[in-house]
PDB file of C-alpha atoms and ligand atoms in Angstrom:
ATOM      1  CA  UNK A   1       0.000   0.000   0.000  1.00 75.00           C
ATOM      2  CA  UNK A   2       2.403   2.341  -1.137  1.00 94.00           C
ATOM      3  CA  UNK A   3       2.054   2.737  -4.525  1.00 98.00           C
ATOM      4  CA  UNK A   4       2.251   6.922  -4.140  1.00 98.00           C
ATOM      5  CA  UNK A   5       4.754   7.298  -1.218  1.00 98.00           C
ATOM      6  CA  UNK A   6       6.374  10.750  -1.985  1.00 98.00           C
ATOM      7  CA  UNK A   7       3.184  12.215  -3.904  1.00 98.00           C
ATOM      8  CA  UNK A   8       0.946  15.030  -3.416  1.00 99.00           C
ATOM      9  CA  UNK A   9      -2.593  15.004  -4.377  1.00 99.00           C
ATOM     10  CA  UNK A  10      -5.688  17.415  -4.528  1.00 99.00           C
ATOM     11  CA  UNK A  11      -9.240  16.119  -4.511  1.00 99.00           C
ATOM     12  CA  UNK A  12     -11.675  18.758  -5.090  1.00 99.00           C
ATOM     13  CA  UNK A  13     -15.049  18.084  -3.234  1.00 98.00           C
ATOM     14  CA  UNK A  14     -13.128  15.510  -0.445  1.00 98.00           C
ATOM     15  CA  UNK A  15     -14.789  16.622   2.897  1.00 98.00           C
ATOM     16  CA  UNK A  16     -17.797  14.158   1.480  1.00 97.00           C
ATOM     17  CA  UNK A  17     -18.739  11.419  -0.902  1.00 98.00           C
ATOM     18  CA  UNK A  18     -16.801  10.108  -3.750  1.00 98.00           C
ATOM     19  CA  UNK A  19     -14.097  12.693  -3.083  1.00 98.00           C
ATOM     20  CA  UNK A  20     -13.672  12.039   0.709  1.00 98.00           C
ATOM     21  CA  UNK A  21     -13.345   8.196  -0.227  1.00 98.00           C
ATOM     22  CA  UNK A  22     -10.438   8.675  -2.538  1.00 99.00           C
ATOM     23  CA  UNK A  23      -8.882  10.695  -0.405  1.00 99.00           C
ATOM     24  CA  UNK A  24      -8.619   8.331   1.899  1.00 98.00           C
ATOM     25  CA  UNK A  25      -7.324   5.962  -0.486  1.00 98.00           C
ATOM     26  CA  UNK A  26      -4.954   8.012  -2.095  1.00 98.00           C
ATOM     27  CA  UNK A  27      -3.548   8.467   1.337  1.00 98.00           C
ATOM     28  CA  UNK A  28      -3.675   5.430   1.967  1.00 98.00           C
ATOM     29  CA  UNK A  29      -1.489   4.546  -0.844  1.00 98.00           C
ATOM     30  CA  UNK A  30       1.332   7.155   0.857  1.00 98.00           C
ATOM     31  CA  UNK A  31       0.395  10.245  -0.916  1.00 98.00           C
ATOM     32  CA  UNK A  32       0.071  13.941   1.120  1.00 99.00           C
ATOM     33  CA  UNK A  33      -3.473  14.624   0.133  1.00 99.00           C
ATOM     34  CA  UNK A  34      -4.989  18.515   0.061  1.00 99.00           C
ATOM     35  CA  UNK A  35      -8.640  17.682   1.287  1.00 99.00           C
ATOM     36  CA  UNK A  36     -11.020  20.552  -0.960  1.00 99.00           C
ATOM     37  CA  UNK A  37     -14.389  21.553  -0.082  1.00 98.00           C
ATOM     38  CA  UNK A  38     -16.903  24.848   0.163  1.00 98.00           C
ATOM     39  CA  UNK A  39     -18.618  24.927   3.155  1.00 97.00           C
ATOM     40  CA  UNK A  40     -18.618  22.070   5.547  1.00 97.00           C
ATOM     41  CA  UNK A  41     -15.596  23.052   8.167  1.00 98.00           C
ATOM     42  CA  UNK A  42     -16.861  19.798  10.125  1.00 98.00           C
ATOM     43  CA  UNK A  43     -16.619  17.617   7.480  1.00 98.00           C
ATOM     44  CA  UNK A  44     -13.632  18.528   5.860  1.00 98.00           C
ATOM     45  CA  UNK A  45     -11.560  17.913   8.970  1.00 98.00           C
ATOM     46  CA  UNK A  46     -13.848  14.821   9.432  1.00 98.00           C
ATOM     47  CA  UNK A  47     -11.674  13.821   6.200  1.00 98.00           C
ATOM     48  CA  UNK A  48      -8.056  14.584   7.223  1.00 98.00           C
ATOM     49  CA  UNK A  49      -8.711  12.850  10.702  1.00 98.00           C
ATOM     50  CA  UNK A  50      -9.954   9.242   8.978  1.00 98.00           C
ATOM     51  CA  UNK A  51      -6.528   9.766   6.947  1.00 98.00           C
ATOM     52  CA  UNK A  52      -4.457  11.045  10.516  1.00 98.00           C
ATOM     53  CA  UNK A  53      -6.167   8.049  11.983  1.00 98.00           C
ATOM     54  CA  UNK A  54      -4.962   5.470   9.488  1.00 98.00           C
ATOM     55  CA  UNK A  55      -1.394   6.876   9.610  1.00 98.00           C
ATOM     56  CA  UNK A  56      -1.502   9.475   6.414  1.00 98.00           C
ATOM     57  CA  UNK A  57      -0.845  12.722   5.918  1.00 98.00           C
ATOM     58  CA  UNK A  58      -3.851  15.266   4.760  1.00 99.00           C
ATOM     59  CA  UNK A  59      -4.555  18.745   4.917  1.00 98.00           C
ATOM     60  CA  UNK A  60      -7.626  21.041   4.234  1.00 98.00           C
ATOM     61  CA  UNK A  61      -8.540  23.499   2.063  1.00 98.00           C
ATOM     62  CA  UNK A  62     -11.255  25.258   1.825  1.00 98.00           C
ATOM     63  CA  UNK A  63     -12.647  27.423  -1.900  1.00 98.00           C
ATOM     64  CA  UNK A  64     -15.881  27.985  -2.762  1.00 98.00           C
ATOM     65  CA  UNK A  65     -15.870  26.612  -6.933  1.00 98.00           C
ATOM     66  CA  UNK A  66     -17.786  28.732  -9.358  1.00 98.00           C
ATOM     67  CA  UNK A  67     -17.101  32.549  -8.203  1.00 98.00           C
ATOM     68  CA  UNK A  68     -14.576  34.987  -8.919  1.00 97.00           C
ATOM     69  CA  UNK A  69     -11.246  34.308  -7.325  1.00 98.00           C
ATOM     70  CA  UNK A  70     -12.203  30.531  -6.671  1.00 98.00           C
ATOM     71  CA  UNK A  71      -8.904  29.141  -8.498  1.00 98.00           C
ATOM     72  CA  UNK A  72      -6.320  31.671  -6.815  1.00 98.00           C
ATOM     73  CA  UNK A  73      -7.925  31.376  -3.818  1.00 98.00           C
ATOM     74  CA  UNK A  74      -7.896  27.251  -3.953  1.00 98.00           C
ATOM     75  CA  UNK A  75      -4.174  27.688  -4.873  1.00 99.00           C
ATOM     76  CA  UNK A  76      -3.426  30.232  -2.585  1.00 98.00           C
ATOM     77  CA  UNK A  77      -4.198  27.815   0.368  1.00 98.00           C
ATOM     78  CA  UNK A  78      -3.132  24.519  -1.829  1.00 99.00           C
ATOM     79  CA  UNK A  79       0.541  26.000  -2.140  1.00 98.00           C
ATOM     80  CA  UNK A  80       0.675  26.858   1.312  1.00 98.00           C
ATOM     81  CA  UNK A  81      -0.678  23.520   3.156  1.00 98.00           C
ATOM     82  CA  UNK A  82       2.228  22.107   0.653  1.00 98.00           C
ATOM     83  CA  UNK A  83       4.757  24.086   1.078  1.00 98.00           C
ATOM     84  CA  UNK A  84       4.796  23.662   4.801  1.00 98.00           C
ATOM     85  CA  UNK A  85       4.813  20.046   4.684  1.00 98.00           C
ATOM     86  CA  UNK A  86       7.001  19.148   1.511  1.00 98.00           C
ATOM     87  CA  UNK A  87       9.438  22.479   1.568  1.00 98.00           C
ATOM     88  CA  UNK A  88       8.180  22.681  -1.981  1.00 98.00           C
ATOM     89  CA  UNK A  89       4.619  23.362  -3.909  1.00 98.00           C
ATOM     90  CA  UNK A  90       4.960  20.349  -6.505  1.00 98.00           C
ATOM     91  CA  UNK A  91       1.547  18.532  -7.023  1.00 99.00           C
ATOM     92  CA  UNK A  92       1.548  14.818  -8.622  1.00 99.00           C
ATOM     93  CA  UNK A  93      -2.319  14.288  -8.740  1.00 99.00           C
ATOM     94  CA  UNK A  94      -5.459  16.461  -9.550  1.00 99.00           C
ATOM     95  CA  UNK A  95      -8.578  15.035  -8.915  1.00 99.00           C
ATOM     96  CA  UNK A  96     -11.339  16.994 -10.387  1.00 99.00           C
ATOM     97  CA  UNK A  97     -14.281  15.928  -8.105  1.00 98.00           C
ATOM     98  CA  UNK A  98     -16.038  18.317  -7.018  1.00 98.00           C
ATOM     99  CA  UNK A  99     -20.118  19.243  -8.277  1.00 98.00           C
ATOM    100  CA  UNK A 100     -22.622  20.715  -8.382  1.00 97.00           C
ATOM    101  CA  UNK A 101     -25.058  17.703  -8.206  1.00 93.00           C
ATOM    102  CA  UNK A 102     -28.812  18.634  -8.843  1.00 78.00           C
ATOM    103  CA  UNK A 103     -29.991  15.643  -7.425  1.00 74.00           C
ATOM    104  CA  UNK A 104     -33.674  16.139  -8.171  1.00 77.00           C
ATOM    105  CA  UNK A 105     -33.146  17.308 -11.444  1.00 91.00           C
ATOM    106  CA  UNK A 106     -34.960  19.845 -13.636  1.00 95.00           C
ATOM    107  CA  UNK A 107     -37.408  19.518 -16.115  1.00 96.00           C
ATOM    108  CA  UNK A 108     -35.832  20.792 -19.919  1.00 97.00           C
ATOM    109  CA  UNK A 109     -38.694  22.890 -20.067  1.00 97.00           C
ATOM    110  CA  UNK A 110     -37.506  24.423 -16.960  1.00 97.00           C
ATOM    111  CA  UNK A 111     -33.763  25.084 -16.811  1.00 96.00           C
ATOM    112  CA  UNK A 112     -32.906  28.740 -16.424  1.00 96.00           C
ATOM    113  CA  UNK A 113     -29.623  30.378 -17.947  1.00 97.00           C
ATOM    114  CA  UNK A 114     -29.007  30.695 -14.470  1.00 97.00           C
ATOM    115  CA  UNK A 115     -29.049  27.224 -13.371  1.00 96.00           C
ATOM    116  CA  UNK A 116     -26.702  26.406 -16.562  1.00 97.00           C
ATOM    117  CA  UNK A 117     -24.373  29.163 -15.816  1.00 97.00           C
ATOM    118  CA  UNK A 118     -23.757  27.399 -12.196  1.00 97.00           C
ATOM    119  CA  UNK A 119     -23.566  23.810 -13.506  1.00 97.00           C
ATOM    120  CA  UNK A 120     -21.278  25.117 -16.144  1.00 98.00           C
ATOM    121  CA  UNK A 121     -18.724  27.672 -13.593  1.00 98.00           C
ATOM    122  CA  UNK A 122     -18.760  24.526 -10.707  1.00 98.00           C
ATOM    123  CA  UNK A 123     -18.576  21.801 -13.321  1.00 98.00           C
ATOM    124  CA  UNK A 124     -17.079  22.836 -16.349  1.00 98.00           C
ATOM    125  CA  UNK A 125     -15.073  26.146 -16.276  1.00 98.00           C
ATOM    126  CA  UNK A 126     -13.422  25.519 -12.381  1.00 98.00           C
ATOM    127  CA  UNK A 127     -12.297  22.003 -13.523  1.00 98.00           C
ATOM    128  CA  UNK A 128     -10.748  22.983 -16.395  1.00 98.00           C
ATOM    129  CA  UNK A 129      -9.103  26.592 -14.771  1.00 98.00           C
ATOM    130  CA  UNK A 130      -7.678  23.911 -11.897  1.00 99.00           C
ATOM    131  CA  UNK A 131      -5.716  22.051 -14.471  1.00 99.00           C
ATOM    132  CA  UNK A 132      -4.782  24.917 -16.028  1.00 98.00           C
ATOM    133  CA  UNK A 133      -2.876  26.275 -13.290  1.00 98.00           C
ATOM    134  CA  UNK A 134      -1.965  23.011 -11.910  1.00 99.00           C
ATOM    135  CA  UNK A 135       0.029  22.426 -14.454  1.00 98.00           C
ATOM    136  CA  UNK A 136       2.451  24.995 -13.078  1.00 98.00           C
ATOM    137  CA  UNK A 137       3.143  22.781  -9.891  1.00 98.00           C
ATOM    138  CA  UNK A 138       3.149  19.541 -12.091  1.00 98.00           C
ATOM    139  CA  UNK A 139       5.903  17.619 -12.570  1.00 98.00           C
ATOM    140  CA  UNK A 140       5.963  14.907 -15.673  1.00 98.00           C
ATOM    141  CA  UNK A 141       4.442  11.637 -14.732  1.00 98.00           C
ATOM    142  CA  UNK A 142       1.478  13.478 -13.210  1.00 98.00           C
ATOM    143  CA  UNK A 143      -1.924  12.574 -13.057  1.00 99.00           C
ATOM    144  CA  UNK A 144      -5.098  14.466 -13.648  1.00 99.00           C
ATOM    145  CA  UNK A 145      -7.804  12.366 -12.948  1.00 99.00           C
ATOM    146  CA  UNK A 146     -11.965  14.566 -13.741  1.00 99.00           C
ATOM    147  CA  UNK A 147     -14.996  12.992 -12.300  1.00 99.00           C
ATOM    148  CA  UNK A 148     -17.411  12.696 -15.035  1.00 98.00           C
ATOM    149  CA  UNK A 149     -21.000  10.543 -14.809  1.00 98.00           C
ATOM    150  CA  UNK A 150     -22.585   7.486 -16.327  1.00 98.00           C
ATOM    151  CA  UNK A 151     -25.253  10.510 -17.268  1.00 97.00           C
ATOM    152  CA  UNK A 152     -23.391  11.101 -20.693  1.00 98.00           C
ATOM    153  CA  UNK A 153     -23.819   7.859 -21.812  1.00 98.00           C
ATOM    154  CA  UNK A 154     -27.724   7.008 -21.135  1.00 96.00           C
ATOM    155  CA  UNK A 155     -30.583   9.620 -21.600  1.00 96.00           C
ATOM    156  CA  UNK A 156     -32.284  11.336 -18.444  1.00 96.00           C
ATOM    157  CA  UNK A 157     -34.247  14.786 -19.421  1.00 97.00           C
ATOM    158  CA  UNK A 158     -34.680  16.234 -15.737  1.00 97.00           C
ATOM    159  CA  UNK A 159     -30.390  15.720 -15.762  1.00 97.00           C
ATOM    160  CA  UNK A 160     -30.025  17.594 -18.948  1.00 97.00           C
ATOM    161  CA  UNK A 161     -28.492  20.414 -17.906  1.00 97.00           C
ATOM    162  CA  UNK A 162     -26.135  18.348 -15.394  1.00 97.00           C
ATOM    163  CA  UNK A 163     -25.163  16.307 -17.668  1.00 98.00           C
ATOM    164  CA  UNK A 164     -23.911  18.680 -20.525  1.00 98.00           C
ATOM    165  CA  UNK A 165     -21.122  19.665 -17.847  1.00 98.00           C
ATOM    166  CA  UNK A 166     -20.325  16.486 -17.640  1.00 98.00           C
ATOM    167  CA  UNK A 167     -19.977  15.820 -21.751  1.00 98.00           C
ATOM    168  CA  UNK A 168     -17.697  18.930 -21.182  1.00 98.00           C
ATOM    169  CA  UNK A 169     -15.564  17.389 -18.722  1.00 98.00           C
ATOM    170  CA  UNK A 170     -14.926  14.307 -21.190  1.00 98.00           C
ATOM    171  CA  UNK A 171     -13.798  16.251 -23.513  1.00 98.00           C
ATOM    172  CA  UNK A 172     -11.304  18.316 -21.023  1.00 98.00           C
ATOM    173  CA  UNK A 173      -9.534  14.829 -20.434  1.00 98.00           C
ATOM    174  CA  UNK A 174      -9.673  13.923 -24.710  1.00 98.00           C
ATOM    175  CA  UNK A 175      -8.138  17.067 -25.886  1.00 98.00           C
ATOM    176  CA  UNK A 176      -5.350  17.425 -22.412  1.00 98.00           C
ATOM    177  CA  UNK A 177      -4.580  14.113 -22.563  1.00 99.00           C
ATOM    178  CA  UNK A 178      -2.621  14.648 -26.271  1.00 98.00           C
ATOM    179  CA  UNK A 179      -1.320  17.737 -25.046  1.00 98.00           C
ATOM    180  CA  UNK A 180      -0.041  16.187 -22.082  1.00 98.00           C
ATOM    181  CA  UNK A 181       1.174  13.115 -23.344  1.00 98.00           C
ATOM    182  CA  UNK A 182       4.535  14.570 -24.013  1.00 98.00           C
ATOM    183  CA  UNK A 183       5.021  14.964 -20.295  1.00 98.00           C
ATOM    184  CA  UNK A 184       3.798  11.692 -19.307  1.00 98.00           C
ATOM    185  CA  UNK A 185       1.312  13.442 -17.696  1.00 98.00           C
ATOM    186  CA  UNK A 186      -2.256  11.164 -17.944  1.00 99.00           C
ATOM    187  CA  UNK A 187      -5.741  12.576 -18.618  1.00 99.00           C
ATOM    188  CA  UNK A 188      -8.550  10.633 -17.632  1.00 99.00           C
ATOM    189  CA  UNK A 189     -12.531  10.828 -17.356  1.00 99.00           C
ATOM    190  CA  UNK A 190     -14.361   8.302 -14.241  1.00 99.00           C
ATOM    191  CA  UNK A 191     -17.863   8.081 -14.642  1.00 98.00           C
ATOM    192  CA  UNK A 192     -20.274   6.784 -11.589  1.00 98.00           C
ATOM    193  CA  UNK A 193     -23.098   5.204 -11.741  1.00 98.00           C
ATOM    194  CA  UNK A 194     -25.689   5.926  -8.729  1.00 97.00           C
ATOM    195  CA  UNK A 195     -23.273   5.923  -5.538  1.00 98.00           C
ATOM    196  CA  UNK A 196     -23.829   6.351  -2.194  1.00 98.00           C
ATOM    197  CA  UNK A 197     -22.566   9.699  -1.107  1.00 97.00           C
ATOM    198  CA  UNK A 198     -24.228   9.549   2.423  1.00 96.00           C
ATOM    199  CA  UNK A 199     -26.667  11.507   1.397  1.00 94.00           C
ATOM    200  CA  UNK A 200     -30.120  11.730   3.278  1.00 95.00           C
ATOM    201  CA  UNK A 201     -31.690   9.429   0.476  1.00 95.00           C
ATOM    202  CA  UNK A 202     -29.456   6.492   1.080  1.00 97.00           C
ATOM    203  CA  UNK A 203     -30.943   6.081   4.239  1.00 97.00           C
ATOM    204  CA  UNK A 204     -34.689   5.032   2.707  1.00 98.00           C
ATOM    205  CA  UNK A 205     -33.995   1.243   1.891  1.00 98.00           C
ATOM    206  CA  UNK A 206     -37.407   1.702  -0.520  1.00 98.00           C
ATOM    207  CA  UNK A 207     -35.479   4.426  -2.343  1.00 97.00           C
ATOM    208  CA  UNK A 208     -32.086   2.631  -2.439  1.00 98.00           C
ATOM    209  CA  UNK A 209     -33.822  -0.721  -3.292  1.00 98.00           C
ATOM    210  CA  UNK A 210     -35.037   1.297  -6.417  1.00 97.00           C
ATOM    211  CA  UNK A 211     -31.817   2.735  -7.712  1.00 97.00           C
ATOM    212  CA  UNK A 212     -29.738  -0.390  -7.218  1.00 98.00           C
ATOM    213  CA  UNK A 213     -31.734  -1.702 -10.178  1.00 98.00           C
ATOM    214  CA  UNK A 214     -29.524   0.183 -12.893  1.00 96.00           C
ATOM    215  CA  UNK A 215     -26.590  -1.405 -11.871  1.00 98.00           C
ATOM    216  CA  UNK A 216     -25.712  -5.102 -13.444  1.00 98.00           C
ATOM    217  CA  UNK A 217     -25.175  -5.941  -9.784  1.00 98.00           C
ATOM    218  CA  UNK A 218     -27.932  -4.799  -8.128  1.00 98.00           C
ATOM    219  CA  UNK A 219     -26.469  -2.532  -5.775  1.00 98.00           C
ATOM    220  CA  UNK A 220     -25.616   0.754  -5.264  1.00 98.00           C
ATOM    221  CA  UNK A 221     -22.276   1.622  -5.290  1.00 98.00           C
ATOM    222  CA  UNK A 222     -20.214   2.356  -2.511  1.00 98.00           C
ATOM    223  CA  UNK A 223     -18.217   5.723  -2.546  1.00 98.00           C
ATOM    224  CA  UNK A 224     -15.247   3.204  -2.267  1.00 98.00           C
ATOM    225  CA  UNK A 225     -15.725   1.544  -5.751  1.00 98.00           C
ATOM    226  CA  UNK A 226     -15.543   4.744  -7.343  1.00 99.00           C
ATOM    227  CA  UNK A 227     -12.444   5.792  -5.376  1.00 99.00           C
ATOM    228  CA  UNK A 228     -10.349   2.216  -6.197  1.00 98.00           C
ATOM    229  CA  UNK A 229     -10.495   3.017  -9.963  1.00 99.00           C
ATOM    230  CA  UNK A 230      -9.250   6.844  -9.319  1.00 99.00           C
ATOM    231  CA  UNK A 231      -6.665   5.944  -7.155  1.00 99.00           C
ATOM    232  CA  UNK A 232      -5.207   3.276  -9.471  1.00 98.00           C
ATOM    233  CA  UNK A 233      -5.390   5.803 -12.042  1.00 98.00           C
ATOM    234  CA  UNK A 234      -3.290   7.910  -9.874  1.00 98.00           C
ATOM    235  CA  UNK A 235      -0.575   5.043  -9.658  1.00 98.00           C
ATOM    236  CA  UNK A 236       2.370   4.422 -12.226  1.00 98.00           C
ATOM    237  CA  UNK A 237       0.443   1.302 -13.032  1.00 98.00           C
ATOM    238  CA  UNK A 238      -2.030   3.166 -15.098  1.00 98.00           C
ATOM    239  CA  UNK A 239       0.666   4.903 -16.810  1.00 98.00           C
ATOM    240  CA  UNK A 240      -0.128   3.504 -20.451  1.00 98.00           C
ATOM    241  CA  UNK A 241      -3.990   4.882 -20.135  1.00 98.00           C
ATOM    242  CA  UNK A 242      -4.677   8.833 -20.733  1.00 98.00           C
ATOM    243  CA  UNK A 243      -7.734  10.353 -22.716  1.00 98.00           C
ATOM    244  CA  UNK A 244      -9.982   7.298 -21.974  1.00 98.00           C
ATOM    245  CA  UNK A 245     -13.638   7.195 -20.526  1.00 98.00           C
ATOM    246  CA  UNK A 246     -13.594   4.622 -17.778  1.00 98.00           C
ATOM    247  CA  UNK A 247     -16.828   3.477 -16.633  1.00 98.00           C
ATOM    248  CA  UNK A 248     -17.350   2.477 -13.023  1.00 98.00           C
ATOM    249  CA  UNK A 249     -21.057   2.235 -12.760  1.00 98.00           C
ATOM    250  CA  UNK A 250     -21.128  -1.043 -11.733  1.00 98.00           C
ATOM    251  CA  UNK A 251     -22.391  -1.878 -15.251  1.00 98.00           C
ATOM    252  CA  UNK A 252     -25.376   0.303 -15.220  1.00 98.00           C
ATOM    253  CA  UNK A 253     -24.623   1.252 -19.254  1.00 97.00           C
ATOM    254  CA  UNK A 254     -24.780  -2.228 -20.431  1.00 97.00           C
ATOM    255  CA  UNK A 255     -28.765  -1.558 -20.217  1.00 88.00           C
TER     256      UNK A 255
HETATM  257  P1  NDP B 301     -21.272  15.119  -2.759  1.00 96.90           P
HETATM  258  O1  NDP B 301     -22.464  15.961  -3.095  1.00 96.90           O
HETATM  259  O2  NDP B 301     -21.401  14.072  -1.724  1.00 96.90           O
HETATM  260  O3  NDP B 301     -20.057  16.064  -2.358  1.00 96.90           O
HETATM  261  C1  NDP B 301     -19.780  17.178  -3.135  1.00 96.90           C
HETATM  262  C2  NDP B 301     -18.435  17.727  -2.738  1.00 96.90           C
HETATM  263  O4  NDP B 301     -18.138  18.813  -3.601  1.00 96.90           O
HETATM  264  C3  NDP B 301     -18.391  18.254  -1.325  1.00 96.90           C
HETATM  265  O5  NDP B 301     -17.098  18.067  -0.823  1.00 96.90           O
HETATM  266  C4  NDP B 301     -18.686  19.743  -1.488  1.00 96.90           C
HETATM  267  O6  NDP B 301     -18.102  20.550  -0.465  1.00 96.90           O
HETATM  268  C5  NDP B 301     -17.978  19.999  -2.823  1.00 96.90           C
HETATM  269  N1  NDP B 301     -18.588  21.086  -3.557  1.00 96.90           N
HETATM  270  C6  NDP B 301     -19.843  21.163  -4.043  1.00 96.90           C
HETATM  271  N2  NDP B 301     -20.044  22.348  -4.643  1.00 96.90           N
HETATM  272  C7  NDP B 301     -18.877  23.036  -4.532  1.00 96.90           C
HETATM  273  C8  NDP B 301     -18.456  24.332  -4.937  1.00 96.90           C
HETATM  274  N3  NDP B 301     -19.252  25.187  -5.567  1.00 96.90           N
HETATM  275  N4  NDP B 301     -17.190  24.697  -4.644  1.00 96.90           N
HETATM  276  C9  NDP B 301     -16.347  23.857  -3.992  1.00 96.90           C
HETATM  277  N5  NDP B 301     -16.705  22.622  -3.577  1.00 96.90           N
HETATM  278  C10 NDP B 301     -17.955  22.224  -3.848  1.00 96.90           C
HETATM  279  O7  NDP B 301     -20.747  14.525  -4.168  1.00 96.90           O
HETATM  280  P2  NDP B 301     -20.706  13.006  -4.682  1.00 96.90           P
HETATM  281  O8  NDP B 301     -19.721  12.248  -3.884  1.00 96.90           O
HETATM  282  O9  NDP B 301     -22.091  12.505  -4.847  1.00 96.90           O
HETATM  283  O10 NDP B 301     -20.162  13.236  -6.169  1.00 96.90           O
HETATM  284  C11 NDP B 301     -18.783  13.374  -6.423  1.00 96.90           C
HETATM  285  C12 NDP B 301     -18.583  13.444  -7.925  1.00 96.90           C
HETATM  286  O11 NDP B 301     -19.128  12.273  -8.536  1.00 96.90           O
HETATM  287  C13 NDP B 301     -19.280  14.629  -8.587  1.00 96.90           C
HETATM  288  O12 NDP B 301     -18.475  15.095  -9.641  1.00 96.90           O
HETATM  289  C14 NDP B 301     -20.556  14.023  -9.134  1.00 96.90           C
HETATM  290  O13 NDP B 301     -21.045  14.751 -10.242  1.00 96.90           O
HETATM  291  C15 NDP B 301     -20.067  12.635  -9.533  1.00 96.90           C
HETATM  292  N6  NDP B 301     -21.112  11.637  -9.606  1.00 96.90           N
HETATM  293  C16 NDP B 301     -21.761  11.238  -8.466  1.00 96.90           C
HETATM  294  C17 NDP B 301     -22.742  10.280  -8.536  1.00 96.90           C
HETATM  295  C18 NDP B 301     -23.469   9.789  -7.316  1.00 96.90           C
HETATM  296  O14 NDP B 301     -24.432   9.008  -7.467  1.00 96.90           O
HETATM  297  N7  NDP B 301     -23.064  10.173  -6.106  1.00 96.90           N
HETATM  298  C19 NDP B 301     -23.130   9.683  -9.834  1.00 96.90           C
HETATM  299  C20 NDP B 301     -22.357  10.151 -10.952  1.00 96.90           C
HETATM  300  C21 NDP B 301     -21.389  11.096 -10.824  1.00 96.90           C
HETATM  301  P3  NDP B 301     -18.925  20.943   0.897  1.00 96.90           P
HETATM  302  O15 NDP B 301     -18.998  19.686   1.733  1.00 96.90           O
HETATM  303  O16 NDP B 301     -18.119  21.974   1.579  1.00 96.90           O
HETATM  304  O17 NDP B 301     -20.258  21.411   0.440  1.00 96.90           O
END
């Protein structure tokens, strides 16, 4: 378990969810691991203690996505939490994570240039800005690793506008990834399937009894199925993969 001893991750959107699961993992795996989030104080120290508690090394920082300033501002603190623990400000792995989620969704009929600017700054436009300037702290071999959604791949209306961030996303980790290549640096796009985030609707077993039906298993997934593929994604054994769309919805596309 030490496949990233030495490294230095971000994973936007950890103090919860898919994000907080992988940054336990990439910890795990020996990596220093900036824990993102917006709001939630609590939970983003929630985060760095699980990885404390296991032995690993984490740190938080908090910047709200989708505002002016949000990228200097997530640097700003990103550099600093590194620089105090490393002596330097070099950062191996970029996990784009963090959402805007929507989880109701919206009718088509309904969506307001409002609501798309939002899903597009959070989703879209702050993922892409973060690599952007990441790349100024990444050295070759590096890792960007963008949370897309089994959403671009099967047709729901009310996620419309959700989902067009996500097609965007995709095609962040397409174009990068030839760009990058030269670097050794890999692009890559993760797409969930329904996954249990710890959300308040995970706790109605009528509800989650429901959505495990999309998946070829019958289940749910578990923030921690998601997290496995990113973190070996982060790891020199997925060195040979970059631009690709890997889907870990626990089958939910093969209909
Ligand atoms: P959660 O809703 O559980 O957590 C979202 C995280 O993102 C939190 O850490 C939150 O911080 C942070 N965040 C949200 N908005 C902002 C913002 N404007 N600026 C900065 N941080 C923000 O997410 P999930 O674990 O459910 O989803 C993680 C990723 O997986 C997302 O990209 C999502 O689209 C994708 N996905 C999830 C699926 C699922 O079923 N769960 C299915 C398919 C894709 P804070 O705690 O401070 O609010």
């Amino acid at each position: 378990m030490d496949r990233l001893t030495g490294k230095t991750a971000l994973v936007t959107g950890s103090s919860r969810g898919i994000g907080r699961a992988t940054a336990v993992r990439l910890a795990r795996e020996g990596a220093l691991v900036a824990v993102h989030y917006a709001t939630n104080d609590d939970a983003a120290r929630e985060t760095v203690a699980l990885i404390e508690k296991e032995g690993g090394r984490a740190f938080p920082v908090r910047a709200e996505l989708g505002v002016p300033g949000d990228v200097h501002e997530l640097f700003f603190g990103l550099e600093q939490g590194l620089k105090e623990r490393t002596g330097d400000t070099a950062l191996d792995i970029v996990v784009n994570n963090a959402a805007v989620t929507g989880a109701d969704g919206i009718s088509p009929e309904d969506v307001t240039p409002e609501q798309l600017d939002r899903y597009f700054a959070v989703n879209a436009r702050a993922p892409y800005l973060i690599i952007q300037r990441a790349l100024r702290n990444m050295p070759d071999g590096g890792r960007v690793i963008n949370i897309s959604s089994a959403l671009t791949r099967t047709a729901v209306p009310e996620q419309v506008a959700y989902s067009m961030t996500k097609g965007a996303i995709e095609q962040i980790s397409l174009h990068l990834a030839k760009h990058l290549a030269p670097r050794g640096i890999t692009v890559n796009s993760v797409a969930p399937g329904i996954t249990d985030n710890g959300g308040p609707v995970f706790d109605i077993p009528e509800a989650v009894e429901q959505m495990a039906q999309v998946s070829a298993f019958k289940r749910v997934g578990d923030a921690g199925d998601v997290a496995d593929v990113v973190t070996f994604l982060a790891t020199d054994e997925a060195r040979w993969i970059t631009g690709s769309f890997i889907d870990a919805s626990g089958g939910t596309l093969l209909g």
